[in-house]
XYZ file of N, CA and C in Angstrom:
708
model
N -1.738 -4.466 -40.013
C -1.494 -2.987 -39.978
C -0.018 -2.800 -39.861
N 0.466 -1.602 -40.328
C 1.780 -1.159 -40.254
C 1.866 -0.255 -39.075
N 3.177 -0.046 -38.482
C 3.071 0.980 -37.419
C 2.676 2.284 -37.735
N 2.937 2.765 -38.920
C 2.620 4.059 -39.388
C 0.965 4.189 -39.381
N 0.343 3.276 -39.763
C -1.237 3.098 -39.719
C -1.682 3.027 -38.329
N -0.940 2.442 -37.545
C -1.449 2.459 -35.999
C -1.214 3.892 -35.552
N -0.080 4.558 -35.834
C 0.288 5.931 -35.370
C -0.782 6.810 -35.847
N -1.223 6.742 -37.113
C -2.175 7.735 -37.486
C -3.556 7.465 -36.986
N -3.825 6.333 -36.354
C -5.134 6.081 -35.768
C -5.143 6.741 -34.360
N -4.122 7.183 -33.892
C -4.111 7.753 -32.475
C -4.941 8.892 -32.179
N -5.031 9.870 -33.041
C -5.867 11.074 -32.795
C -7.334 10.751 -32.671
N -7.847 9.780 -33.550
C -9.081 9.240 -33.596
C -9.552 8.576 -32.368
N -8.558 7.823 -31.971
C -8.742 6.957 -30.765
C -8.948 7.921 -29.495
N -8.073 8.945 -29.498
C -8.041 9.829 -28.229
C -9.430 10.627 -28.332
N -9.873 10.929 -29.487
C -11.122 11.750 -29.590
C -12.313 10.839 -29.128
N -12.335 9.633 -29.618
C -13.467 8.748 -29.033
C -13.387 8.556 -27.776
N -12.460 8.314 -27.101
C -12.277 8.051 -25.700
C -12.528 9.368 -24.790
N -12.225 10.456 -25.220
C -12.503 11.628 -24.648
C -13.967 11.972 -24.597
N -14.690 11.779 -25.873
C -15.992 11.960 -25.723
C -16.920 11.047 -24.828
N -16.395 9.757 -24.847
C -17.248 8.737 -24.049
C -16.774 8.755 -22.556
N -15.527 9.045 -22.216
C -15.167 9.189 -20.880
C -15.725 10.441 -20.121
N -15.851 11.446 -20.924
C -16.365 12.706 -20.305
C -17.823 12.527 -19.985
N -18.537 11.823 -21.033
C -20.035 11.614 -20.941
C -20.273 10.729 -19.712
N -19.689 9.595 -19.558
C -19.882 8.723 -18.398
C -19.397 9.336 -17.135
N -18.283 9.917 -17.077
C -17.841 10.685 -15.836
C -18.755 11.655 -15.271
N -19.328 12.386 -16.226
C -20.377 13.404 -15.797
C -21.602 12.724 -15.242
N -21.972 11.684 -15.763
C -23.070 10.831 -15.111
C -22.812 10.567 -13.680
N -21.560 9.821 -13.523
C -21.156 9.398 -12.302
C -21.065 10.643 -11.198
N -20.516 11.704 -11.619
C -20.328 12.934 -10.788
C -21.766 13.425 -10.352
N -22.540 13.466 -11.348
C -23.971 13.913 -10.971
C -24.700 13.189 -9.821
N -24.576 11.844 -10.110
C -25.083 10.969 -9.183
C -24.602 10.890 -7.697
N -23.230 10.998 -7.665
C -22.511 10.948 -6.457
C -21.015 11.441 -6.662
N -20.621 12.696 -6.311
C -19.408 13.170 -6.618
C -18.160 12.533 -5.887
N -18.545 11.702 -5.001
C -17.384 10.968 -4.150
C -17.493 9.512 -4.160
N -18.218 8.980 -5.201
C -18.442 7.495 -5.144
C -17.093 6.833 -5.716
N -17.041 5.501 -5.651
C -15.986 4.760 -6.173
C -15.867 4.845 -7.661
N -16.971 4.836 -8.296
C -16.955 4.962 -9.779
C -16.674 6.377 -10.238
N -16.929 7.317 -9.432
C -16.729 8.736 -9.773
C -15.061 8.932 -9.547
N -14.444 8.276 -8.581
C -13.122 8.399 -8.373
C -12.228 7.743 -9.552
N -12.823 6.524 -9.908
C -12.161 5.838 -11.134
C -12.259 6.649 -12.351
N -13.451 7.285 -12.580
C -13.710 8.162 -13.779
C -12.842 9.344 -13.808
N -12.610 10.069 -12.634
C -11.719 11.098 -12.557
C -10.291 10.736 -12.947
N -9.891 9.504 -12.389
C -8.459 9.169 -12.627
C -8.512 8.719 -14.177
N -9.440 8.153 -14.684
C -9.320 7.874 -16.131
C -9.221 9.224 -17.030
N -9.906 10.237 -16.630
C -9.795 11.320 -17.350
C -8.533 11.989 -17.128
N -7.943 11.914 -15.904
C -6.532 12.459 -15.843
C -5.532 11.524 -16.744
N -5.669 10.359 -16.703
C -4.797 9.513 -17.590
C -4.942 9.991 -19.042
N -6.162 10.133 -19.549
C -6.526 10.597 -20.842
C -5.921 11.978 -21.121
N -5.915 12.878 -20.215
C -5.409 14.216 -20.281
C -3.952 14.083 -20.541
N -3.250 13.300 -19.757
C -1.885 13.204 -19.695
C -1.351 12.617 -21.004
N -2.086 11.648 -21.530
C -1.792 10.942 -22.759
C -1.908 11.898 -23.860
N -3.015 12.809 -23.890
C -3.193 13.784 -24.971
C -1.943 14.785 -24.919
N -1.402 15.116 -23.716
C -0.221 16.036 -23.708
C 0.995 15.255 -24.091
N 1.225 13.974 -23.755
C 2.392 13.222 -24.109
C 2.373 13.057 -25.760
N 1.197 12.881 -26.272
C 1.261 12.680 -27.714
C 1.712 13.946 -28.459
N 1.594 15.104 -27.910
C 2.012 16.345 -28.456
C 3.452 16.527 -28.248
N 4.158 15.787 -27.432
C 5.580 15.821 -27.104
C 6.378 14.845 -28.003
N 5.675 14.056 -28.764
C 6.360 13.064 -29.606
C 6.791 13.594 -30.919
N 7.633 14.502 -30.792
C 8.196 15.175 -31.986
C 9.758 15.086 -31.930
N 10.527 15.195 -32.950
C 11.911 14.918 -32.822
C 12.692 15.956 -31.756
N 12.266 17.110 -31.718
C 12.862 18.065 -30.700
C 12.359 18.089 -29.415
N 11.233 17.343 -29.017
C 10.649 17.513 -27.771
C 10.327 16.231 -27.112
N 10.631 15.159 -27.705
C 10.261 13.643 -27.135
C 11.206 13.491 -25.957
N 12.133 14.250 -25.594
C 12.917 13.922 -24.349
C 11.937 14.257 -23.149
N 11.057 15.097 -23.265
C 10.150 15.393 -22.164
C 9.115 14.393 -21.934
N 8.921 13.502 -22.851
C 7.856 12.382 -22.710
C 8.030 11.586 -21.564
N 9.232 11.203 -21.238
C 9.315 10.326 -20.034
C 8.825 10.801 -18.613
N 9.183 12.292 -18.609
C 8.768 13.000 -17.312
C 7.138 12.920 -17.164
N 6.478 13.132 -18.369
C 4.931 13.215 -18.180
C 4.427 11.743 -18.044
N 5.134 10.888 -18.635
C 4.598 9.369 -18.513
C 4.747 8.821 -17.135
N 5.705 9.307 -16.396
C 5.729 8.968 -14.987
C 4.475 9.270 -14.348
N 3.980 10.568 -14.526
C 2.559 10.942 -13.946
C 1.620 9.945 -14.351
N 1.591 9.701 -15.730
C 0.584 8.755 -16.262
C 0.561 7.330 -15.518
N 1.754 6.793 -15.234
C 1.921 5.570 -14.616
C 1.415 5.676 -13.280
N 1.593 6.741 -12.580
C 1.165 6.974 -11.075
C -0.404 6.876 -11.316
N -1.028 7.642 -12.093
C -2.446 7.649 -12.304
C -2.966 6.265 -12.693
N -2.236 5.612 -13.724
C -2.860 4.381 -14.195
C -2.887 3.286 -13.026
N -1.762 3.170 -12.235
C -1.712 2.336 -11.221
C -2.752 2.555 -10.021
N -2.960 3.934 -9.800
C -4.147 4.173 -8.851
C -5.474 3.858 -9.421
N -5.732 4.109 -10.672
C -6.955 3.604 -11.159
C -7.294 2.070 -11.045
N -6.189 1.346 -11.366
C -6.142 -0.097 -11.291
C -6.498 -0.444 -9.766
N -5.959 0.228 -8.826
C -6.196 -0.111 -7.394
C -7.637 0.363 -6.945
N -8.153 1.419 -7.602
C -9.503 1.963 -7.101
C -10.581 1.018 -7.737
N -10.235 0.374 -8.837
C -11.422 -0.491 -9.336
C -11.653 -1.898 -8.581
N -10.752 -2.103 -7.587
C -11.068 -3.262 -6.691
C -12.385 -3.110 -5.951
N -13.166 -4.246 -6.156
C -14.574 -4.251 -5.331
C -14.391 -4.747 -3.964
N -13.827 -3.990 -3.111
C -13.755 -4.339 -1.674
C -13.780 -2.991 -0.818
N -14.217 -3.323 0.441
C -14.362 -2.131 1.233
C -13.152 -1.366 1.706
N -12.069 -2.128 1.706
C -10.795 -1.499 2.051
C -10.558 -0.345 0.992
N -10.737 -0.698 -0.261
C -10.358 0.350 -1.413
C -11.417 1.403 -1.228
N -12.611 1.258 -0.886
C -13.578 2.379 -0.673
C -13.191 3.204 0.365
N -12.580 2.727 1.566
C -12.068 3.555 2.577
C -10.951 4.373 2.023
N -10.054 3.874 1.358
C -8.907 4.431 0.694
C -9.482 5.563 -0.099
N -10.481 5.291 -0.944
C -10.949 6.269 -1.958
C -11.535 7.470 -1.033
N -12.159 7.235 0.029
C -12.736 8.271 0.798
C -11.558 9.232 1.407
N -10.540 8.649 1.824
C -9.332 9.401 2.237
C -8.758 10.183 1.045
N -8.806 9.554 -0.124
C -8.136 10.240 -1.349
C -8.985 11.588 -1.610
N -10.301 11.389 -1.670
C -11.169 12.536 -1.904
C -10.915 13.587 -0.808
N -10.839 13.339 0.446
C -10.658 14.249 1.516
C -9.298 14.605 1.606
N -8.223 14.098 0.925
C -6.842 14.361 1.050
C -6.386 14.091 2.434
N -6.736 13.073 3.009
C -6.455 12.631 4.445
C -5.464 11.517 4.433
N -4.535 11.528 5.138
C -3.609 10.399 5.316
C -2.425 10.599 4.392
N -1.448 9.871 4.663
C -0.216 10.067 3.818
C -0.154 9.289 2.569
N 0.074 9.890 1.494
C 0.355 9.170 0.143
C -0.880 8.413 -0.176
N -2.098 9.165 -0.058
C -3.366 8.428 -0.478
C -3.357 8.141 -2.054
N -2.450 8.835 -2.714
C -2.454 8.818 -4.266
C -1.583 7.673 -4.650
N -0.812 6.983 -3.726
C -0.036 5.818 -4.132
C -0.831 4.580 -4.340
N -0.395 3.738 -5.357
C -0.910 2.484 -5.427
C 0.038 1.352 -5.111
N -0.523 0.158 -4.767
C 0.293 -0.985 -4.452
C 0.597 -1.756 -5.686
N 1.663 -1.501 -6.303
C 2.058 -2.005 -7.694
C 1.931 -3.645 -7.711
N 2.599 -4.043 -6.507
C 2.642 -5.496 -6.595
C 1.282 -6.113 -6.574
N 0.325 -5.540 -5.751
C -1.041 -6.081 -5.700
C -1.636 -6.092 -7.051
N -1.524 -4.973 -7.792
C -2.013 -4.853 -9.141
C -1.416 -5.865 -10.079
N -0.238 -6.060 -10.100
C 0.424 -6.923 -10.895
C 0.071 -8.432 -10.658
N 0.028 -8.701 -9.459
C -0.530 -10.192 -9.068
C -1.841 -10.353 -9.448
N -2.743 -9.383 -9.194
C -4.073 -9.611 -9.535
C -4.446 -9.745 -11.116
N -3.784 -8.842 -11.823
C -3.975 -8.749 -13.271
C -3.314 -10.096 -13.936
N -2.251 -10.378 -13.499
C -1.499 -11.668 -13.983
C -2.376 -12.830 -13.684
N -2.946 -12.937 -12.523
C -3.724 -14.117 -12.091
C -5.104 -14.166 -12.842
N -5.448 -12.961 -13.207
C -6.802 -12.841 -14.069
C -6.569 -13.252 -15.500
N -5.301 -13.525 -15.831
C -4.996 -13.807 -17.288
C -5.020 -12.717 -18.175
N -4.754 -11.550 -17.690
C -4.553 -10.361 -18.547
C -3.464 -10.244 -19.317
N -2.343 -9.845 -18.483
C -1.036 -9.843 -19.018
C -0.056 -9.506 -17.860
N 1.141 -9.735 -18.212
C 2.238 -9.307 -17.232
C 2.844 -8.040 -17.431
N 2.339 -7.225 -16.529
C 2.500 -5.746 -16.596
C 4.011 -5.413 -16.180
N 4.592 -6.169 -15.337
C 6.020 -5.838 -14.875
C 5.951 -4.462 -14.478
N 5.021 -4.098 -13.606
C 4.965 -2.614 -13.102
C 6.143 -2.064 -12.471
N 6.849 -2.875 -11.605
C 8.026 -2.426 -10.908
C 9.045 -1.947 -11.829
N 9.254 -2.895 -12.948
C 10.310 -2.520 -13.901
C 10.044 -1.372 -14.737
N 8.780 -1.163 -15.138
C 8.328 -0.110 -15.956
C 8.470 1.318 -15.094
N 8.126 1.206 -13.828
C 8.189 2.242 -12.870
C 9.724 2.704 -12.758
N 10.570 1.750 -12.659
C 11.997 2.058 -12.661
C 12.533 2.821 -13.722
N 11.967 2.392 -14.872
C 12.498 3.034 -16.188
C 12.025 4.465 -16.223
N 10.783 4.688 -16.021
C 10.300 6.085 -16.011
C 10.802 6.963 -14.872
N 10.951 6.448 -13.814
C 11.447 7.117 -12.579
C 13.004 7.562 -12.835
N 13.796 6.670 -13.428
C 15.076 7.010 -13.797
C 15.272 8.157 -14.725
N 14.370 8.121 -15.801
C 14.409 9.161 -16.726
C 13.765 10.464 -16.480
N 12.871 10.409 -15.460
C 12.283 11.673 -14.998
C 13.067 12.511 -13.936
N 13.962 11.668 -13.372
C 14.918 12.392 -12.328
C 16.135 12.930 -13.080
N 16.934 13.803 -12.422
C 18.139 14.323 -13.061
C 19.265 13.474 -13.026
N 19.091 12.233 -13.391
C 20.290 11.224 -13.489
C 21.181 11.612 -14.492
N 22.393 10.957 -14.476
C 23.358 11.248 -15.579
C 22.858 10.747 -16.962
N 22.133 9.610 -16.943
C 21.542 9.055 -18.222
C 20.471 9.985 -18.792
N 19.635 10.498 -17.899
C 18.689 11.464 -18.281
C 19.289 12.797 -18.894
N 20.261 13.215 -18.184
C 21.183 14.425 -18.632
C 21.703 14.266 -20.013
N 22.366 13.008 -20.253
C 22.890 12.581 -21.509
C 21.865 12.607 -22.504
N 20.560 11.993 -22.223
C 19.581 11.925 -23.235
C 19.194 13.330 -23.696
N 18.988 14.213 -22.775
C 18.697 15.632 -23.065
C 19.711 16.299 -23.964
N 20.984 15.936 -23.495
C 22.038 16.721 -24.170
C 22.206 16.216 -25.744
N 21.913 15.029 -25.880
C 21.998 14.474 -27.299
C 21.022 15.042 -28.211
N 19.792 15.316 -27.613
C 18.768 15.952 -28.323
C 19.070 17.309 -28.773
N 19.456 18.090 -27.748
C 19.645 19.425 -27.912
C 20.980 19.691 -28.763
N 22.016 18.939 -28.597
C 23.178 19.063 -29.339
C 23.095 18.959 -30.727
N 22.020 18.243 -31.396
C 21.767 17.983 -32.694
C 21.360 19.177 -33.371
N 20.838 20.249 -32.521
C 20.395 21.457 -33.220
C 21.446 22.688 -33.283
N 22.576 22.277 -32.461
C 23.538 23.447 -32.339
C 24.997 22.991 -32.734
N 25.425 21.771 -32.532
C 26.709 21.361 -32.623
C 26.809 20.587 -34.072
N 27.747 21.008 -34.929
C 27.839 20.355 -36.313
C 28.267 18.862 -36.178
N 29.073 18.529 -35.282
C 29.401 17.176 -35.139
C 28.366 16.183 -34.674
N 27.280 16.856 -34.101
C 26.252 16.014 -33.562
C 24.919 16.033 -34.457
N 24.926 16.885 -35.446
C 23.696 17.057 -36.486
C 23.430 15.798 -37.213
N 24.428 14.961 -37.417
C 24.134 13.790 -38.149
C 23.761 12.636 -37.252
N 23.701 12.811 -35.802
C 23.470 11.806 -34.934
C 22.014 11.307 -35.252
N 21.802 10.083 -35.341
C 20.508 9.469 -35.744
C 19.694 8.972 -34.518
N 18.770 9.873 -34.111
C 17.885 9.382 -32.993
C 16.524 8.764 -33.514
N 16.493 8.503 -34.684
C 15.141 7.983 -35.210
C 14.696 6.716 -34.582
N 15.637 5.823 -34.285
C 15.275 4.593 -33.570
C 14.719 4.805 -32.145
N 15.245 5.723 -31.434
C 14.862 6.183 -30.156
C 13.513 6.802 -30.134
N 13.329 7.629 -31.160
C 12.080 8.299 -31.468
C 10.814 7.330 -31.781
N 11.221 6.361 -32.659
C 10.284 5.277 -33.012
C 9.875 4.585 -31.867
N 10.810 4.186 -30.875
C 10.525 3.426 -29.643
C 9.531 4.075 -28.726
N 9.736 5.475 -28.687
C 8.955 6.342 -27.841
C 7.453 6.280 -28.300
N 7.215 6.428 -29.635
C 5.970 6.306 -30.223
C 5.302 4.919 -30.001
N 6.201 3.893 -30.118
C 5.678 2.534 -29.968
C 5.212 2.423 -28.415
N 6.065 2.897 -27.497
C 5.671 2.789 -26.188
C 4.423 3.563 -25.887
N 4.236 4.766 -26.486
C 2.937 5.390 -26.414
C 1.744 4.681 -26.859
N 1.883 3.917 -27.978
C 0.701 3.150 -28.409
C 0.442 2.075 -27.405
N 1.547 1.383 -26.896
C 1.380 0.360 -25.854
C 0.657 1.024 -24.641
N 0.952 2.179 -24.188
C 0.408 2.697 -22.978
C -1.066 3.019 -23.304
N -1.324 3.718 -24.554
C -2.663 3.892 -24.853
C -3.647 2.792 -24.972
N -3.240 1.564 -25.393
C -3.914 0.486 -25.529
C -4.167 -0.185 -24.151
N -3.126 -0.143 -23.232
C -3.213 -0.733 -21.862
C -4.230 0.035 -21.189
N -4.209 1.302 -21.249
C -5.107 2.181 -20.486
C -6.530 2.064 -20.909
N -6.780 1.797 -22.281
C -8.184 1.418 -22.626
C -8.614 0.250 -22.074
N -7.877 -0.822 -21.970
C -8.140 -2.047 -21.299
C -8.523 -1.811 -19.846
N -7.600 -1.284 -19.014
C -7.737 -1.009 -17.754
C -9.019 -0.119 -17.410
N -9.388 0.861 -18.194
C -10.422 1.562 -17.792
C -11.835 1.003 -18.318
N -11.843 0.231 -19.462
C -13.156 -0.094 -20.006
C -13.444 -1.593 -19.772
N -12.593 -2.581 -19.545
C -12.805 -3.926 -19.490
C -13.123 -4.315 -18.045
N -13.965 -5.344 -17.836
C -14.299 -5.844 -16.564
C -13.608 -7.236 -16.190
N -12.732 -7.115 -15.225
C -12.150 -8.396 -14.667
C -12.934 -8.755 -13.421
N -13.043 -10.000 -13.097
C -13.657 -10.432 -11.860
C -12.899 -9.919 -10.671
N -13.624 -9.178 -9.852
C -12.961 -8.454 -8.667
C -12.898 -7.075 -8.875
N -13.249 -6.462 -10.140
C -13.241 -5.050 -10.288
C -14.701 -4.576 -10.379
N -14.966 -3.408 -10.104
C -16.188 -2.610 -10.397
C -16.390 -2.357 -11.764
N -17.622 -2.198 -12.148
C -18.008 -1.808 -13.641
C -18.021 -0.298 -13.643
N -17.346 0.379 -14.469
C -17.306 1.699 -14.673
C -18.284 2.299 -15.565
N -18.876 1.347 -16.439
C -19.930 1.755 -17.335
C -19.550 2.411 -18.731
N -18.203 2.529 -18.886
C -17.787 3.066 -20.236
C -18.163 2.192 -21.435
N -18.787 2.566 -22.456
C -19.494 1.944 -23.522
C -18.469 1.639 -24.569
N -17.957 0.404 -24.751
C -16.956 0.119 -25.759
C -17.625 0.337 -27.147
N -18.910 0.109 -27.367
C -19.693 0.200 -28.680
C -19.443 1.634 -29.092
N -19.216 2.566 -28.288
C -19.148 3.947 -28.573
C -17.617 4.400 -29.081
N -16.871 3.353 -28.879
C -15.441 3.642 -29.180
C -14.890 2.567 -30.233
N -15.407 2.498 -31.327
C -14.961 1.399 -32.198
C -13.518 1.432 -32.724
N -13.090 2.777 -32.844
C -11.652 2.979 -33.416
C -10.821 2.560 -32.221
N -11.151 2.825 -30.960
C -10.445 2.486 -29.797
C -10.257 1.003 -29.632
N -11.384 0.276 -29.931
C -11.368 -1.081 -29.623
C -10.649 -1.808 -30.818
N -10.633 -1.310 -32.047
C -9.966 -1.862 -33.120
C -8.316 -1.644 -32.824
N -7.949 -0.457 -32.397
C -6.689 -0.176 -31.932
C -6.145 -1.044 -30.816
N -6.893 -1.377 -29.862
C -6.657 -2.315 -28.764
C -6.317 -3.665 -29.377
N -7.114 -4.103 -30.418
C -6.802 -5.489 -30.946
C -5.604 -5.447 -31.814
N -5.396 -4.415 -32.654
C -4.535 -4.457 -33.626
C -3.150 -3.939 -33.202
N -2.963 -3.049 -32.398
C -1.729 -2.359 -32.049
C -0.577 -3.254 -31.352
N -1.068 -4.173 -30.322
C -0.066 -4.943 -29.702
C 0.796 -5.776 -30.669
N 0.169 -6.320 -31.723
C 1.027 -7.268 -32.512
C 2.094 -6.534 -33.318
N 1.838 -5.101 -33.438
C 2.767 -4.318 -34.232
C 3.702 -3.757 -33.277
N 3.355 -3.003 -32.113
C 4.335 -2.317 -31.303
C 4.968 -3.135 -30.328
N 4.434 -4.185 -29.784
C 5.099 -4.977 -28.694
C 6.531 -5.700 -29.386
N 6.538 -6.173 -30.407
C 7.817 -6.687 -30.878
C 8.810 -5.603 -31.031
N 8.396 -4.159 -31.347
C 9.366 -3.174 -31.355
C 9.882 -2.765 -29.989
N 9.218 -3.133 -29.042
C 9.637 -2.898 -27.520
C 10.356 -4.100 -27.043
N 10.306 -5.205 -27.743
C 10.998 -6.337 -27.200
C 10.331 -7.020 -26.077
N 8.957 -6.908 -26.067
C 8.098 -7.324 -24.724
C 7.149 -8.355 -25.140
N 7.100 -8.852 -26.368
C 6.038 -9.640 -26.779
C 6.262 -11.163 -26.327
N 5.423 -11.675 -25.713
C 5.666 -13.023 -25.029
C 4.648 -13.882 -25.754
N 4.915 -15.038 -26.295
C 3.941 -15.843 -26.914
C 2.897 -16.487 -26.097
N 3.290 -16.555 -24.766
C 2.237 -17.077 -23.798
C 1.331 -16.119 -23.304
N 1.295 -14.847 -23.720
C 0.529 -14.004 -23.042
C -0.905 -14.212 -23.534
N -1.850 -13.985 -22.434
C -3.273 -14.290 -22.680
C -3.976 -12.861 -22.964
N -5.081 -12.882 -23.657
C -5.904 -11.760 -23.893
C -7.097 -11.655 -22.961
N -7.409 -10.489 -22.591
C -8.616 -10.307 -21.795
C -9.754 -10.342 -22.642
N -10.881 -10.604 -22.121
C -12.129 -10.510 -22.909
C -12.884 -9.378 -22.621
N -13.428 -8.630 -23.655
C -14.189 -7.429 -23.437
C -15.444 -7.751 -22.782
N -15.967 -6.678 -22.038
C -17.377 -6.669 -21.562
C -18.378 -6.396 -22.639
N -19.296 -7.245 -22.814
C -20.256 -7.060 -23.939
C -21.628 -6.765 -23.337
């Protein structure tokens, strides 16, 4: 598949995931509104909502705002990964999260997640590095301000109108596809040590195809493809 074919598949993938995630989250919530699976389902829906919003920002004049929204996505993604651990300590954490008790109950332990997923043979997430990238671009740093200025200058200053930002725009879309595929794995696949959230992959055939096909196309564009990476096995 080409990148353009991958990108055209995004709306269908989002639609499938929304239908299935809402369906299952509703079942969990009705059964127990403060259970571990409910907490994970709520976070999955927040991630999905943020991705739907980020997709709308990926246009030439608005993609500068993408990094700000994706920091919120990463925070949610890491907390979902944390809440999937099948141990009592995490259930206590979830109880405090629901009750909004304790300091920073919304924060995840990135190192713990990365160690777990790498050890499980999933992939090297390099969460700390990714967090640094999005944090830097979501804060009013000099680099972030220069990025915003370049985009806006193209619409007003004659000397900047010919500035080509197509490569940066293409990389943002590639990053989005990588984030969407990674989120699908984290929310729907079972690794030993994680609880089962019950999302039905068979109800999301476009999303599963996207998960299989997208990495080979988008990861080389991001310069992150490692030949030794292992693939996770889907729950069947």
